[in-house]
One Martini backbone bead per residue (centre of mass of N, CA, C, O) as a GRO file, in nm:
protein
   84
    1UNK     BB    1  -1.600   1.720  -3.384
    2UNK     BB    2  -1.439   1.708  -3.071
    3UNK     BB    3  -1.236   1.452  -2.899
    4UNK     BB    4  -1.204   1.380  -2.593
    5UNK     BB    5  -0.965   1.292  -2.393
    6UNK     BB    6  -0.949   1.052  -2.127
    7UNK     BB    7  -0.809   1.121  -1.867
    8UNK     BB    8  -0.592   0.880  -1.644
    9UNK     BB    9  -0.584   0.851  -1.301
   10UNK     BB   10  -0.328   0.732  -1.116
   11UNK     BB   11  -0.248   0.456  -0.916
   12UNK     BB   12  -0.067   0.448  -0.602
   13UNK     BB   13   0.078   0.105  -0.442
   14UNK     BB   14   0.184  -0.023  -0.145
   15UNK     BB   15   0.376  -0.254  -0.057
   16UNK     BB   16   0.507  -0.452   0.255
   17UNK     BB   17   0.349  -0.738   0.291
   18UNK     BB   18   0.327  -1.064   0.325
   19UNK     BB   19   0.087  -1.336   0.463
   20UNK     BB   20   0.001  -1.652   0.678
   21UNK     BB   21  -0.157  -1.441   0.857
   22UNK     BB   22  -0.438  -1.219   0.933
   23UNK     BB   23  -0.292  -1.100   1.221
   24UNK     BB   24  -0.014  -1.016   1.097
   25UNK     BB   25  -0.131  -0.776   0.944
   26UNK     BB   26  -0.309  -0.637   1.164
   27UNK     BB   27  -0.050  -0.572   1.328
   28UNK     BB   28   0.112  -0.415   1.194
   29UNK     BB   29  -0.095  -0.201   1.120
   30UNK     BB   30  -0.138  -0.088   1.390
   31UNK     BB   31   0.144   0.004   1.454
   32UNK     BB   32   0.171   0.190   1.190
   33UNK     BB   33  -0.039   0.376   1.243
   34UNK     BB   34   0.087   0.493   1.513
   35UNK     BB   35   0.384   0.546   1.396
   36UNK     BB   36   0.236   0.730   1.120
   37UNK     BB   37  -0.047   0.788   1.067
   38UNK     BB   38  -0.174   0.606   0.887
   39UNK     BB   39  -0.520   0.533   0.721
   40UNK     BB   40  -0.489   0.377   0.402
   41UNK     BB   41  -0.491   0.079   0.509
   42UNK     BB   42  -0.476  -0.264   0.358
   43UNK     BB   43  -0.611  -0.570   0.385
   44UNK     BB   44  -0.553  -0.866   0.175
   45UNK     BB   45  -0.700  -1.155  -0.015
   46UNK     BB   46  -0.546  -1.395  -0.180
   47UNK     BB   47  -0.544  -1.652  -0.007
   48UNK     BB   48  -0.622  -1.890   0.226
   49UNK     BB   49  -0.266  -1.826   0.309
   50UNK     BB   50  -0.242  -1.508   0.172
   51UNK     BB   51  -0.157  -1.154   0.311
   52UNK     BB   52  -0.193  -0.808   0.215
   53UNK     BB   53  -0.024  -0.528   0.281
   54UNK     BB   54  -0.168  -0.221   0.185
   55UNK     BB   55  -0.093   0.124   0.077
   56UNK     BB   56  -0.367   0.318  -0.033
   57UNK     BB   57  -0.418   0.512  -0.247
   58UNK     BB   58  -0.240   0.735  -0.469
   59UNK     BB   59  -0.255   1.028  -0.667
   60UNK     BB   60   0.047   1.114  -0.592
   61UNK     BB   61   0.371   1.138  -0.557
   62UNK     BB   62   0.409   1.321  -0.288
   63UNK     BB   63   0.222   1.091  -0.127
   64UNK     BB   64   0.433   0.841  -0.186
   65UNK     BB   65   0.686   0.951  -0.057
   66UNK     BB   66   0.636   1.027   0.242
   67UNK     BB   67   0.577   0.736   0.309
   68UNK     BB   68   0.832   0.612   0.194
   69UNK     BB   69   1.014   0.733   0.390
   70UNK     BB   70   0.882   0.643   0.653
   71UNK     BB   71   0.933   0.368   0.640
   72UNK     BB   72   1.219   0.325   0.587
   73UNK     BB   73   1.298   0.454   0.861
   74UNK     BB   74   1.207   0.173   1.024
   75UNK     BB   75   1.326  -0.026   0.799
   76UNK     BB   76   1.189  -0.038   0.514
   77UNK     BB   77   1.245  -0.225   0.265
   78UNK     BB   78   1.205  -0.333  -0.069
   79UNK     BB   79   0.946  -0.195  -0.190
   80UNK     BB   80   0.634  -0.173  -0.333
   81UNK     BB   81   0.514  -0.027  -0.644
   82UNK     BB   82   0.209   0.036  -0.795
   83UNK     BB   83   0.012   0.089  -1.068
   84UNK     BB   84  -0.344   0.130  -1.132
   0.00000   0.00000   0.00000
């Protein structure tokens, strides 16, 4: 018997800031909605003081180049990019 290997799809997330209010990454969030049309945008809870706005998963690298140039374009430098 021949046995295939099971090929893991990586999936690539935009970090754009951490954040110590809630309110203040749910507000960047809505502002660059409008102005770049994400829509798969999360705050996520990493501890009681501090929340991070993240954008993905990205299935594959041609949709978070796109996406990392349109934020570049705005201002956003110096972002991280994570394989998940």
């Amino acid at each position: 018997k021949a046995k295939k290997k099971k090929v893991k799809n990586h999936s690539f997330i935009i970090v754009i800031s951490d954040f110590y209010y809630v309110d203040s990454a749910n507000n960047l969030k809505k502002s660059l909605e409008e102005k770049i049309s994400i829509k798969n945008m999360l705050v996520k809870k990493i501890n009681d003081n501090k929340y991070r706005l993240l954008i993905g998963p990205f299935e594959n690298f041609s949709a978070l180049k796109t996406t990392y140039i349109s934020l570049n374009n705005l201002g956003f430098d110096n972002l991280n990019v994570y394989k998940e």
